[in-house]
Coordinates of N, CA, C and O in Angstrom, one line a residue:
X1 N 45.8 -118.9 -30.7 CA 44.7 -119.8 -30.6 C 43.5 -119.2 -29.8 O 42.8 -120.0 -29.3
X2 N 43.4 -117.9 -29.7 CA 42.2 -117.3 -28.9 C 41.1 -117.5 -29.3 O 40.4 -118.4 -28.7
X3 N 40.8 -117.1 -30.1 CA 39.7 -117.2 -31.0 C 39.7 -118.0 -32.2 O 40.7 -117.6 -32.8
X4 N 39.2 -118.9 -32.9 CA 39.5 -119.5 -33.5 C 38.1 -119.8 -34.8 O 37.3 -120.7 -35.0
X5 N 38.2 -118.3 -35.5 CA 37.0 -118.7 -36.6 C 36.9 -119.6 -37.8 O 37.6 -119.6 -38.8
X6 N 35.6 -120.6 -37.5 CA 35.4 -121.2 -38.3 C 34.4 -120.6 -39.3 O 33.4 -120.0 -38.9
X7 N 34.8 -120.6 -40.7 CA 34.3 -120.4 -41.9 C 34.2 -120.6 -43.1 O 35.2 -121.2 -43.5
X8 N 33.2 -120.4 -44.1 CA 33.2 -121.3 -45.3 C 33.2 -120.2 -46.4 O 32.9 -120.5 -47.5
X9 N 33.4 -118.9 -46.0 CA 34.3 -117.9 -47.2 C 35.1 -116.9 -46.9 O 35.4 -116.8 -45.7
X10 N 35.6 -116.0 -47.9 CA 36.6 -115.0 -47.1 C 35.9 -113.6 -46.6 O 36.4 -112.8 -45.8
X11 N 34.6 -113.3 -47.3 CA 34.3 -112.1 -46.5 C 34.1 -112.1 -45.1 O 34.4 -111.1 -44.4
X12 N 33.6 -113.5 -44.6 CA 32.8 -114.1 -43.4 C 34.6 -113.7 -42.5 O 34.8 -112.9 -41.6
X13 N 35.5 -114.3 -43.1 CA 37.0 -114.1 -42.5 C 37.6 -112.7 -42.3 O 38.0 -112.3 -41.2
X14 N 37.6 -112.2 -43.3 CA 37.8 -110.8 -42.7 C 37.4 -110.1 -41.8 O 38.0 -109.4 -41.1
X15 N 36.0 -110.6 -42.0 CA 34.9 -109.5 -40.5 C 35.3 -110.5 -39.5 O 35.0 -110.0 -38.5
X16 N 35.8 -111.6 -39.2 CA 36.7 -112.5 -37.9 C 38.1 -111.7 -37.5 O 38.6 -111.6 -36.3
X17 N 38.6 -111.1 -38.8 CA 39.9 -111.0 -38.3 C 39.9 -109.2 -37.9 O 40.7 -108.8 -37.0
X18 N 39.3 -108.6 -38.3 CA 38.5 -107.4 -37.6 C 38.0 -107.6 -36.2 O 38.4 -107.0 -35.3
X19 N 37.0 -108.7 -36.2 CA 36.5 -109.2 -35.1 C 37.7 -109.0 -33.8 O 37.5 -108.2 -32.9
X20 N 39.0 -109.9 -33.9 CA 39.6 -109.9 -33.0 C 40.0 -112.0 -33.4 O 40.5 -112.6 -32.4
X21 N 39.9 -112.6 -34.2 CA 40.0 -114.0 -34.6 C 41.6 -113.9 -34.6 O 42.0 -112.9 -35.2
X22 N 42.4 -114.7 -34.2 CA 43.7 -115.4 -34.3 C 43.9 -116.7 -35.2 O 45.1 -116.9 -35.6
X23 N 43.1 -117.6 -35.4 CA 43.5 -118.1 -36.5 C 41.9 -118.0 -37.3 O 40.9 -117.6 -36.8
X24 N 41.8 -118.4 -38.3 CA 40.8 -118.6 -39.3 C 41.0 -120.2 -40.3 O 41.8 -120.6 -41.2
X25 N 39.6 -120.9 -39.7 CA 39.2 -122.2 -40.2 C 38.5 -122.2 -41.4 O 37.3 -122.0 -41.6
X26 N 39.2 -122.6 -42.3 CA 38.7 -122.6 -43.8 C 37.6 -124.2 -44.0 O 37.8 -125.2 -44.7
X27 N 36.3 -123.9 -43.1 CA 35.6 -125.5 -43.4 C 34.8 -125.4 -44.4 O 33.8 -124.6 -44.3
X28 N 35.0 -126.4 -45.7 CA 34.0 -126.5 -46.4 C 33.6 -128.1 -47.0 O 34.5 -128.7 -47.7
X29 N 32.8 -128.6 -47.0 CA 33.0 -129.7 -47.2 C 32.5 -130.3 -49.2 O 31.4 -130.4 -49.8
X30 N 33.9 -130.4 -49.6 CA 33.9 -130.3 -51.2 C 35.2 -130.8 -51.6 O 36.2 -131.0 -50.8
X31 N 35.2 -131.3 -53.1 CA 36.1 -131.8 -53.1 C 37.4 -130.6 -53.0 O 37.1 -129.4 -52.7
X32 N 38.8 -131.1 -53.2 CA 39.8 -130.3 -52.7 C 39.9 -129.3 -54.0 O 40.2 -128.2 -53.7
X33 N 39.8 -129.7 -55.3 CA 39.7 -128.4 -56.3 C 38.6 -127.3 -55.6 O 39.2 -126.2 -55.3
X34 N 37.3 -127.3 -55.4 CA 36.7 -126.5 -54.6 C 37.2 -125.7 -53.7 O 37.3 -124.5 -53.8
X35 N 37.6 -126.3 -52.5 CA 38.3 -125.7 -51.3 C 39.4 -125.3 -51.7 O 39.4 -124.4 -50.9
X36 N 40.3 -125.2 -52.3 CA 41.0 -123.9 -53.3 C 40.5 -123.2 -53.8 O 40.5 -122.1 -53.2
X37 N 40.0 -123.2 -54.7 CA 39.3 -122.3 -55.3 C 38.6 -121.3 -54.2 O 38.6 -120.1 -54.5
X38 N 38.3 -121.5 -53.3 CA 37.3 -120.8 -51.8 C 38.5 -120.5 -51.5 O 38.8 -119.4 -51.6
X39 N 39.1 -121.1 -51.2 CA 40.0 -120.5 -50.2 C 41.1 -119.3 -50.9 O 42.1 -119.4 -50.2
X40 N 41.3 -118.9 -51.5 CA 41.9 -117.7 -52.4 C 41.9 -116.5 -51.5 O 40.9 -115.8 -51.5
X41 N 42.8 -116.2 -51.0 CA 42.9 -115.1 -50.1 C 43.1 -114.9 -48.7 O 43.5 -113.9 -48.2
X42 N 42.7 -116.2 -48.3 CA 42.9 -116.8 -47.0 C 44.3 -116.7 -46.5 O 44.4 -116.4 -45.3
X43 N 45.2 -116.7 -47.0 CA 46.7 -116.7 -46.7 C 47.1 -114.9 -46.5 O 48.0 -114.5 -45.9
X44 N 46.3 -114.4 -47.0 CA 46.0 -112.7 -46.8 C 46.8 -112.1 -45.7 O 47.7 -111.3 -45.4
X45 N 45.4 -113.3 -45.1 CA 44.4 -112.4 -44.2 C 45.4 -111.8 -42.9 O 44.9 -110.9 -42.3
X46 N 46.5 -112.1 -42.4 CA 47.7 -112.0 -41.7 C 47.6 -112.8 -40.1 O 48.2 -112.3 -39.1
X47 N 46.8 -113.9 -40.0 CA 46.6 -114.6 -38.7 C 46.6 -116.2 -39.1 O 46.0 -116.7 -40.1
X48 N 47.0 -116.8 -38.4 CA 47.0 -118.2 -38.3 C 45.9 -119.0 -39.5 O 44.7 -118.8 -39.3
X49 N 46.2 -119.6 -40.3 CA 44.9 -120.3 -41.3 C 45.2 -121.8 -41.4 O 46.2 -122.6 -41.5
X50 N 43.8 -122.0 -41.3 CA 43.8 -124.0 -41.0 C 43.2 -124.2 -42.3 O 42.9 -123.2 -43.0
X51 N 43.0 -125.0 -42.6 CA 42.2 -125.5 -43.8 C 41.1 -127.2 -42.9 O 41.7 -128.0 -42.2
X52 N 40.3 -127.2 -43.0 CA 39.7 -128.4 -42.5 C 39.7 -129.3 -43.4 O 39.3 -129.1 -44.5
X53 N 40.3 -130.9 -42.8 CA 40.2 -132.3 -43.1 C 40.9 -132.4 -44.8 O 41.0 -133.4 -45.4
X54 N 41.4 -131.2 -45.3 CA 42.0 -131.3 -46.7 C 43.2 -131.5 -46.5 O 43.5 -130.3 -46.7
X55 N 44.3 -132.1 -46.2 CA 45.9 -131.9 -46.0 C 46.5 -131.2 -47.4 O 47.5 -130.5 -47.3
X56 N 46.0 -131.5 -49.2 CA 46.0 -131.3 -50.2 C 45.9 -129.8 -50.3 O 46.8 -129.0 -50.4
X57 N 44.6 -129.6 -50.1 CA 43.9 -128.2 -49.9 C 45.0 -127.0 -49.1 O 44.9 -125.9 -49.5
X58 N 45.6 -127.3 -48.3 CA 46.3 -126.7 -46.9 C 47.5 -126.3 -47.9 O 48.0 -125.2 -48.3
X59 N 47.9 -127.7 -48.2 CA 49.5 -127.4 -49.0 C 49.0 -126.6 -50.6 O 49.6 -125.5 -50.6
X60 N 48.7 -126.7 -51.1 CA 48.3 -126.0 -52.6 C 48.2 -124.7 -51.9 O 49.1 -124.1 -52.4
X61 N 47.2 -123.6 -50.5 CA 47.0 -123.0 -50.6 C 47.9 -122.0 -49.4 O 47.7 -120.8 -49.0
X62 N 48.8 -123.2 -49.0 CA 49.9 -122.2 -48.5 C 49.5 -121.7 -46.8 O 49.9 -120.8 -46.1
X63 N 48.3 -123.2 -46.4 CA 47.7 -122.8 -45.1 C 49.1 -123.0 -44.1 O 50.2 -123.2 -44.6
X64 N 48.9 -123.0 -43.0 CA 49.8 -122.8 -41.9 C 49.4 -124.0 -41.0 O 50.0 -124.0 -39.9
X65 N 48.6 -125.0 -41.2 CA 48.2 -125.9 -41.1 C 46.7 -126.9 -41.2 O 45.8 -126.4 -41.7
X66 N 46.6 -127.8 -40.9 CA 45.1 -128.8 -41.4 C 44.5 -129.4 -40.1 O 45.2 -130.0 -39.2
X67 N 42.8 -129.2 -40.0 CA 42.1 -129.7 -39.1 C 41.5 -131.1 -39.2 O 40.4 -131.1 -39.7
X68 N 42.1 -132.3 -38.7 CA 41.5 -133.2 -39.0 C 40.7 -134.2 -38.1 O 41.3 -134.7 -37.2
X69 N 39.3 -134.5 -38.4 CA 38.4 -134.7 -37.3 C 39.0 -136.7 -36.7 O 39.8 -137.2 -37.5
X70 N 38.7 -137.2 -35.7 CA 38.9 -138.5 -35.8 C 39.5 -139.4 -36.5 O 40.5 -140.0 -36.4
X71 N 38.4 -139.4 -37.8 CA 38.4 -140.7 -38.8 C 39.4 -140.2 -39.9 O 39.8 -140.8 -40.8
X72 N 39.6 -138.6 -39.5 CA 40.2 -138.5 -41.3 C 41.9 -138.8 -41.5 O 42.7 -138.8 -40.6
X73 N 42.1 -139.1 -42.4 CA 43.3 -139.6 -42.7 C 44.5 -138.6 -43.4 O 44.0 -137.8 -44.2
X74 N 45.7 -138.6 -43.2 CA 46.5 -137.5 -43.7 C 47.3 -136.5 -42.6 O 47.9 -135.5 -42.8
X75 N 46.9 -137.1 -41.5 CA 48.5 -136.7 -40.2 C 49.6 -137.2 -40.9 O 50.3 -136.4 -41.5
X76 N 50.0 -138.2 -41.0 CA 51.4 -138.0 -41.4 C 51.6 -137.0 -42.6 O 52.3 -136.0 -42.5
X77 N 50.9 -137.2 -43.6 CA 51.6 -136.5 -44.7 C 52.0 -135.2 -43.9 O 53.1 -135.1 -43.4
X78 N 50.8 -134.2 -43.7 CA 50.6 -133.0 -43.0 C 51.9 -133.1 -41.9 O 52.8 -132.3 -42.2
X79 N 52.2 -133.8 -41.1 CA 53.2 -133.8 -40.2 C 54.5 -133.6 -41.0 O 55.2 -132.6 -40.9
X80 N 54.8 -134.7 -41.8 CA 55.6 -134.6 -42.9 C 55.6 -133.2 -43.8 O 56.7 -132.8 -44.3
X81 N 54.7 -132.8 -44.0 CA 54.8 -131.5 -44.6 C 55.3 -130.1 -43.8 O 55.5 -129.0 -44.3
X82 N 55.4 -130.3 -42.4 CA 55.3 -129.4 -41.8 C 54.6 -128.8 -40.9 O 55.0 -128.5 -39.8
X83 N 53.0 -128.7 -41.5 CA 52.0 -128.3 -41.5 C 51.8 -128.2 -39.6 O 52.4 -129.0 -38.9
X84 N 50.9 -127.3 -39.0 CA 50.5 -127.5 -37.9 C 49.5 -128.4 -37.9 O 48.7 -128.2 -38.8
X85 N 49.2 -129.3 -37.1 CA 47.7 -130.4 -37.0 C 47.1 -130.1 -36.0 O 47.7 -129.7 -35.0
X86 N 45.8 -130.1 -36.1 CA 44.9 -129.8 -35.0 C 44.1 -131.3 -34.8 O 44.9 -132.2 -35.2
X87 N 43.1 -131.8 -34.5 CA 42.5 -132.5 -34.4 C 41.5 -132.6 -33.2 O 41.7 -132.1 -32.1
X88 N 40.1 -133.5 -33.5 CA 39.1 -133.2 -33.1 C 38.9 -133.8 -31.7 O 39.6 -134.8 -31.6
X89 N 38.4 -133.7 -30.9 CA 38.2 -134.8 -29.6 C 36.6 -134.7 -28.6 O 36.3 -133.7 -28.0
X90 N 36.0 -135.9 -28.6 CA 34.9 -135.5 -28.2 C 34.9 -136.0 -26.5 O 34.2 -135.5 -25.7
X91 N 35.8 -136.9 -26.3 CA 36.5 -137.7 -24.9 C 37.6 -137.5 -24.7 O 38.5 -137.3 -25.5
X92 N 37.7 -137.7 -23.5 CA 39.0 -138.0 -22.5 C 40.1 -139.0 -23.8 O 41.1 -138.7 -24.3
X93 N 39.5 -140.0 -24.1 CA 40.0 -141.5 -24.6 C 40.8 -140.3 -25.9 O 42.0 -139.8 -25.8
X94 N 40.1 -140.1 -26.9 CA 40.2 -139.7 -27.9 C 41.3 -138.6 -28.1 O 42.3 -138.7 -28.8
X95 N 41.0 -137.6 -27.3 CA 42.2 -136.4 -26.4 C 43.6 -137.0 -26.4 O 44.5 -136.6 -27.1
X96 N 43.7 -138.1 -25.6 CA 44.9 -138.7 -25.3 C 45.7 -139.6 -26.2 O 46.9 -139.7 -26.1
X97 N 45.2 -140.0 -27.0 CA 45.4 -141.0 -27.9 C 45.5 -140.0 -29.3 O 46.2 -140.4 -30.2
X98 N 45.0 -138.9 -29.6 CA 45.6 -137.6 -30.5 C 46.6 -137.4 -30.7 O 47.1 -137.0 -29.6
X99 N 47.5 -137.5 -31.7 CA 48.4 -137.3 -32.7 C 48.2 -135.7 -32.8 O 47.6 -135.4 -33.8
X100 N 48.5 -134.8 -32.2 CA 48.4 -133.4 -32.4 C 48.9 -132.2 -31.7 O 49.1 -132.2 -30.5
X101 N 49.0 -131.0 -32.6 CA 49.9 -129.8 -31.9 C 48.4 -128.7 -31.0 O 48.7 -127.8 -30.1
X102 N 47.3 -129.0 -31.4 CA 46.5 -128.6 -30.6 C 45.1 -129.5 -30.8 O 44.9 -130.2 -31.8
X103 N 44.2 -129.4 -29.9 CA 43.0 -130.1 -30.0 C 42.0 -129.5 -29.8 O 42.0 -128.9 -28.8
X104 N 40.8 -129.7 -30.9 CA 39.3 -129.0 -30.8 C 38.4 -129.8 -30.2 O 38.0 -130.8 -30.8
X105 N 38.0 -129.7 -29.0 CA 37.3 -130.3 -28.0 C 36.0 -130.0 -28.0 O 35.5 -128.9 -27.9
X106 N 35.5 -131.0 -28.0 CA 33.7 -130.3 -27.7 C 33.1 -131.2 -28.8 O 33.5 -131.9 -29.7
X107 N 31.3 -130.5 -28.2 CA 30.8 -130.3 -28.4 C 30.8 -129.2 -26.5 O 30.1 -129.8 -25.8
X108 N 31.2 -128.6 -26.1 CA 31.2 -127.8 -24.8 C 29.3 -127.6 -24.4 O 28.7 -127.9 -23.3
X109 N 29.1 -127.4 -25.2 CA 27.1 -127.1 -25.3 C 26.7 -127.8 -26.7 O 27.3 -128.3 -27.6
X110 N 25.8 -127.7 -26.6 CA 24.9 -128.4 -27.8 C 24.6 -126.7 -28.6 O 24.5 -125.5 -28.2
X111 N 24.6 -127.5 -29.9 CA 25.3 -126.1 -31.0 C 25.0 -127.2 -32.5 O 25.6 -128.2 -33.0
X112 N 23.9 -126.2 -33.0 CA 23.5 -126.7 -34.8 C 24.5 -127.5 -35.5 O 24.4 -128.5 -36.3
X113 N 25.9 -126.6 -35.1 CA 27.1 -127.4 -36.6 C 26.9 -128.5 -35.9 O 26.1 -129.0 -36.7
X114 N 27.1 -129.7 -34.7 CA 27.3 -130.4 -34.3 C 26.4 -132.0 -34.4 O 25.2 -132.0 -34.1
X115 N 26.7 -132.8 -34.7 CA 25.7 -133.9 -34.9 C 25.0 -134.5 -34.1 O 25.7 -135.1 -33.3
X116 N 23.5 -134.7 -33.9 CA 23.2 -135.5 -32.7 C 23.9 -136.5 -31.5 O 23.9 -136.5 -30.2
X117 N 24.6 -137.3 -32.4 CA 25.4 -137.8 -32.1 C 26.8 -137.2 -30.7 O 27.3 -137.7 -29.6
X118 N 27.0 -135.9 -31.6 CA 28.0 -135.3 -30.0 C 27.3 -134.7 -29.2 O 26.7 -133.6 -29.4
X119 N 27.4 -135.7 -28.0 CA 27.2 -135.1 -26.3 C 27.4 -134.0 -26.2 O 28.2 -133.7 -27.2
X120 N 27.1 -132.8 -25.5 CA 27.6 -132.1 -24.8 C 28.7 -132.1 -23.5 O 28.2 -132.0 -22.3
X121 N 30.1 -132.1 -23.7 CA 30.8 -132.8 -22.7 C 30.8 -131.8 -21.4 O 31.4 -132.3 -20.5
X122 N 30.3 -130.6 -21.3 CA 29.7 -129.1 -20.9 C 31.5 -129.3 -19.8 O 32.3 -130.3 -19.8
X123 N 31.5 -128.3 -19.2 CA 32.9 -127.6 -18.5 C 33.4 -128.6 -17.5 O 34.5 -128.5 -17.0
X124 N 32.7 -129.3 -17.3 CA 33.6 -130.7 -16.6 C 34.0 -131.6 -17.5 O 35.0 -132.2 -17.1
X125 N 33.9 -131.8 -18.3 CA 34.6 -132.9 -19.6 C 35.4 -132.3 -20.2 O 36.3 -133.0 -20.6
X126 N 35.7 -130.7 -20.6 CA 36.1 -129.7 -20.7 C 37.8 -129.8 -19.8 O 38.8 -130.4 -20.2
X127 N 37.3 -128.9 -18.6 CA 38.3 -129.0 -17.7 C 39.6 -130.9 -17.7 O 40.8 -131.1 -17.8
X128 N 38.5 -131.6 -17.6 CA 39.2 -132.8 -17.2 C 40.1 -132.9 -18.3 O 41.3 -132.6 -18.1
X129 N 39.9 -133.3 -19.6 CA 40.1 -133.0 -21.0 C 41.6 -132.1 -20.7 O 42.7 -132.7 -20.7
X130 N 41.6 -130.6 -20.5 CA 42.5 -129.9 -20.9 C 43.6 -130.2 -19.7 O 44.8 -130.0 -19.8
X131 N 43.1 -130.8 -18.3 CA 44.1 -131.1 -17.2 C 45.1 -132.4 -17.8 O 46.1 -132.7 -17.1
X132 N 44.8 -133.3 -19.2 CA 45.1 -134.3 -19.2 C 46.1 -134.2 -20.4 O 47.0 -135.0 -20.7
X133 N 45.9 -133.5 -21.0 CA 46.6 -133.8 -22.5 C 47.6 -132.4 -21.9 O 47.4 -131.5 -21.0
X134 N 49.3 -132.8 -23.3 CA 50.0 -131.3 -23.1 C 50.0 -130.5 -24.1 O 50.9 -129.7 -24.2
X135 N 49.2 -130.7 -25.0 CA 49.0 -129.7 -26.3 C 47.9 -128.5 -25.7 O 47.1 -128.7 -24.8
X136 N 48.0 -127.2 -26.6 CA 46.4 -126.4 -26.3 C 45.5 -127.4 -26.5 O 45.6 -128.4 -27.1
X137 N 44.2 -126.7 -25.7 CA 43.2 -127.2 -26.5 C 42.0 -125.9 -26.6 O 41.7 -125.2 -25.6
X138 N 41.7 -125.9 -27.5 CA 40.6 -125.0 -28.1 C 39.2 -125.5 -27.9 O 39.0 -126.5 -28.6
X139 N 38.3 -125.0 -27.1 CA 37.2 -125.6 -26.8 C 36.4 -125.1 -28.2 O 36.8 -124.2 -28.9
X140 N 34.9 -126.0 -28.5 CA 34.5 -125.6 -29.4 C 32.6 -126.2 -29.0 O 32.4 -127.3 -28.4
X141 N 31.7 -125.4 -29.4 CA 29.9 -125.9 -29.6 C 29.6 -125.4 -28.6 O 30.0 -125.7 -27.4
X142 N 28.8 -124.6 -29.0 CA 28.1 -123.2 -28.3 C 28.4 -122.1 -27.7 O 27.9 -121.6 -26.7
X143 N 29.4 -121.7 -28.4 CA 30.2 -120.7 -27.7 C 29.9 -119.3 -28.0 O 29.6 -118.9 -29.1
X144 N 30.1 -118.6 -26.8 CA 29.8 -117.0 -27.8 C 30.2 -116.4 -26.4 O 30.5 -117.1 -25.4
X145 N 30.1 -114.7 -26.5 CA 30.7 -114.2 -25.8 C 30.4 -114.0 -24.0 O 31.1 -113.6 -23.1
X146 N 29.0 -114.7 -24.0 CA 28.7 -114.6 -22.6 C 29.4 -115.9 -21.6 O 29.2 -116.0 -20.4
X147 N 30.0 -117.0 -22.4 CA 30.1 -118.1 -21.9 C 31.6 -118.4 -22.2 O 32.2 -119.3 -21.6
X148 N 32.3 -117.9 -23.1 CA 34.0 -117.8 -23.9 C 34.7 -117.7 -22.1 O 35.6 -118.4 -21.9
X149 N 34.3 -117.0 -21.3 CA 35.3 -117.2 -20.8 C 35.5 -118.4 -19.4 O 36.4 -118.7 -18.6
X150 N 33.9 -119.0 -19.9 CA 34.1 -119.9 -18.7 C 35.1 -121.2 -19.2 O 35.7 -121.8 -18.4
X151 N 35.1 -121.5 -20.4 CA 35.7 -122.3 -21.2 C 37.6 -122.0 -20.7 O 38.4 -122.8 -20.3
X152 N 37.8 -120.8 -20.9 CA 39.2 -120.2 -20.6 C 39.9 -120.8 -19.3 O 40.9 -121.3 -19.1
X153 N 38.7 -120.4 -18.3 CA 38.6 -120.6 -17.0 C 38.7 -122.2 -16.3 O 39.1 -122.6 -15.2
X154 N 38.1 -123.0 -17.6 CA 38.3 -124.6 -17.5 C 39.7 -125.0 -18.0 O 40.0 -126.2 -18.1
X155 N 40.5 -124.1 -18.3 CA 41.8 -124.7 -19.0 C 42.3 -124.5 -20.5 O 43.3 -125.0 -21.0
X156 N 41.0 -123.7 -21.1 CA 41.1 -123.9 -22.3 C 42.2 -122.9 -23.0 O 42.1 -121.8 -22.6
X157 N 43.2 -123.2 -24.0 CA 43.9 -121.5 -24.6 C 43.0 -120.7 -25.3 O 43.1 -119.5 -25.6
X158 N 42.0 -121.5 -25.7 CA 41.2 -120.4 -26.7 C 39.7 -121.0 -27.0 O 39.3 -121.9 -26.3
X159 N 38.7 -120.4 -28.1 CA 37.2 -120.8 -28.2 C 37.7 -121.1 -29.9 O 38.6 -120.5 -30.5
X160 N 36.6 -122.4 -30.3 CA 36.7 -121.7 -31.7 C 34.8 -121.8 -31.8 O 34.0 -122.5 -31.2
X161 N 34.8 -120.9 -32.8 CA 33.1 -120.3 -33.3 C 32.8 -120.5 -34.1 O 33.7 -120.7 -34.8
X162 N 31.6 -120.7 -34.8 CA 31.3 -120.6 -36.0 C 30.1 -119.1 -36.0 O 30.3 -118.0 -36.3
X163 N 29.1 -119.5 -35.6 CA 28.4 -118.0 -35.7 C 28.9 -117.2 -35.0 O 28.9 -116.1 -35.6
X164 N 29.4 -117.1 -33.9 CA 30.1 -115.6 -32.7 C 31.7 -115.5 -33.8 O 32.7 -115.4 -33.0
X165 N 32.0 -115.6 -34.5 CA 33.3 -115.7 -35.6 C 33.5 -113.8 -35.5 O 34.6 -113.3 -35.3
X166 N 32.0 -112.9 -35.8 CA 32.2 -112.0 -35.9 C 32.0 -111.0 -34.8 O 32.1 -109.8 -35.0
X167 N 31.7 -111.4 -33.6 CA 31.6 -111.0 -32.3 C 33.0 -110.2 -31.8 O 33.7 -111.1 -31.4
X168 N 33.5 -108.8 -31.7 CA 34.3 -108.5 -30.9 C 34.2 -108.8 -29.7 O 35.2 -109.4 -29.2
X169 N 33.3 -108.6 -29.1 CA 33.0 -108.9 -27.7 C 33.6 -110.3 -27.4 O 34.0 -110.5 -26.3
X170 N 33.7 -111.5 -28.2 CA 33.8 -112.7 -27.7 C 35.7 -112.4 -27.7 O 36.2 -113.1 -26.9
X171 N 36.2 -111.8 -28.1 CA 37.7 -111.7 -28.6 C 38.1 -110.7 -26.7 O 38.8 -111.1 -25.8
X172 N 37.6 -110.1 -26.8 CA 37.7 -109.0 -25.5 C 37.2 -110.5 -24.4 O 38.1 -111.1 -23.9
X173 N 35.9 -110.8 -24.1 CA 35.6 -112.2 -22.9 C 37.4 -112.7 -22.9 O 38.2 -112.6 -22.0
X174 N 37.4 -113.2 -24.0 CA 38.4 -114.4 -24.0 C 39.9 -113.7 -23.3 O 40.5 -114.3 -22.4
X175 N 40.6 -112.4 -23.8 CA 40.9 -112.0 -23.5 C 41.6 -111.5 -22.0 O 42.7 -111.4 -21.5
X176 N 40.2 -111.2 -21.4 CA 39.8 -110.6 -20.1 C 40.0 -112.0 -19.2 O 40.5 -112.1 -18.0
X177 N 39.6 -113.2 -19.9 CA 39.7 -114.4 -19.1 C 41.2 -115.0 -19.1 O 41.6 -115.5 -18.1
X178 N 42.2 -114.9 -20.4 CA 43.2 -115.2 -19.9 C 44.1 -114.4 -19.3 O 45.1 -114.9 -18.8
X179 N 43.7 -113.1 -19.2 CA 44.8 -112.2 -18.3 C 44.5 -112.4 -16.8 O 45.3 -111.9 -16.0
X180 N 43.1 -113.2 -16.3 CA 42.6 -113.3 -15.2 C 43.6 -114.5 -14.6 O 43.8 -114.6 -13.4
X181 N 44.0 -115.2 -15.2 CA 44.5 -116.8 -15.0 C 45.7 -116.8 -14.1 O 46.3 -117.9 -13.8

């Protein structure tokens, strides 16, 4: 869970898992014939593969498990299936009350994928967050290699990215920060 690229094809994934990425997030938002179809090779790639909010998508494509935000429905099947579950958390409340084997936390900074709507919970909401739950948690929104390791340093196992996805340098920060711990 170091690095954790989020992406919506496979060239974008390869240059992650070059990069230094440990798992690779298959996000696309389409129906689930689509996100198969996209996702064709993903299972390749030889590191951890999520599929986002599709539990359907995940099982057809042989993912290793499914990212599902708050509202989405399909933890049990996925649990039932095996699958690893991640899920989303933008609070303390939300964190705790998660159904899951690791949790994507954040918005950590204010960051484009993110909706008006998510706060920035910045490294005190962070820290409190990862002191409280006993799953990983993977911090996530605005992350990149000058700031990956303060995240680490709040408790976190790992960053996930969507633009730094192809950044070595952010894989080396993260790195450098858990061998510090």
């Amino acid at each position: 869970m170091k690095v954790h690229a989020i992406v919506e094809e496979l060239a974008t994934a390869r240059a992650a898992v070059v990069a230094g990425a440990t798992v690779v997030q298959l996000r696309i938002k389409a129906p689930t014939e689509e996100v198969v179809a996209r996702g064709a090779g993903f299972r390749e790639l030889g590191v951890t593969f999520v599929v986002n909010d599709d539990v359907e998508a995940a099982l057809v494509l042989g993912a290793d498990g499914v990212h599902l935000g708050q509202g989405d429905s399909g933890a049990k099947r996925a649990r039932a299936a095996g699958l690893l579950l991640g899920r989303s958390a933008a609070t303390l409340e939300e964190a705790l009350e998660a159904d899951a084997d690791y949790l994507g936390v954040g918005p950590v900074w204010e960051t484009p994928s993110k909706h008006d709507a998510d706060l920035p919970i910045g490294l005190d909401g962070l820290r409190e967050i990862c002191a409280a739950v006993g799953v990983p948690v993977v911090a996530i929104g605005g992350i990149d290699a000058g700031n990956a390791a303060s995240c680490i340093e709040a408790g976190a196992a790992g960053v996930a990215v969507i633009r730094a996805a192809t950044d070595p340098e952010l894989r080396r920060a993260v790195d450098e920060a858990l061998a510090a711990r």
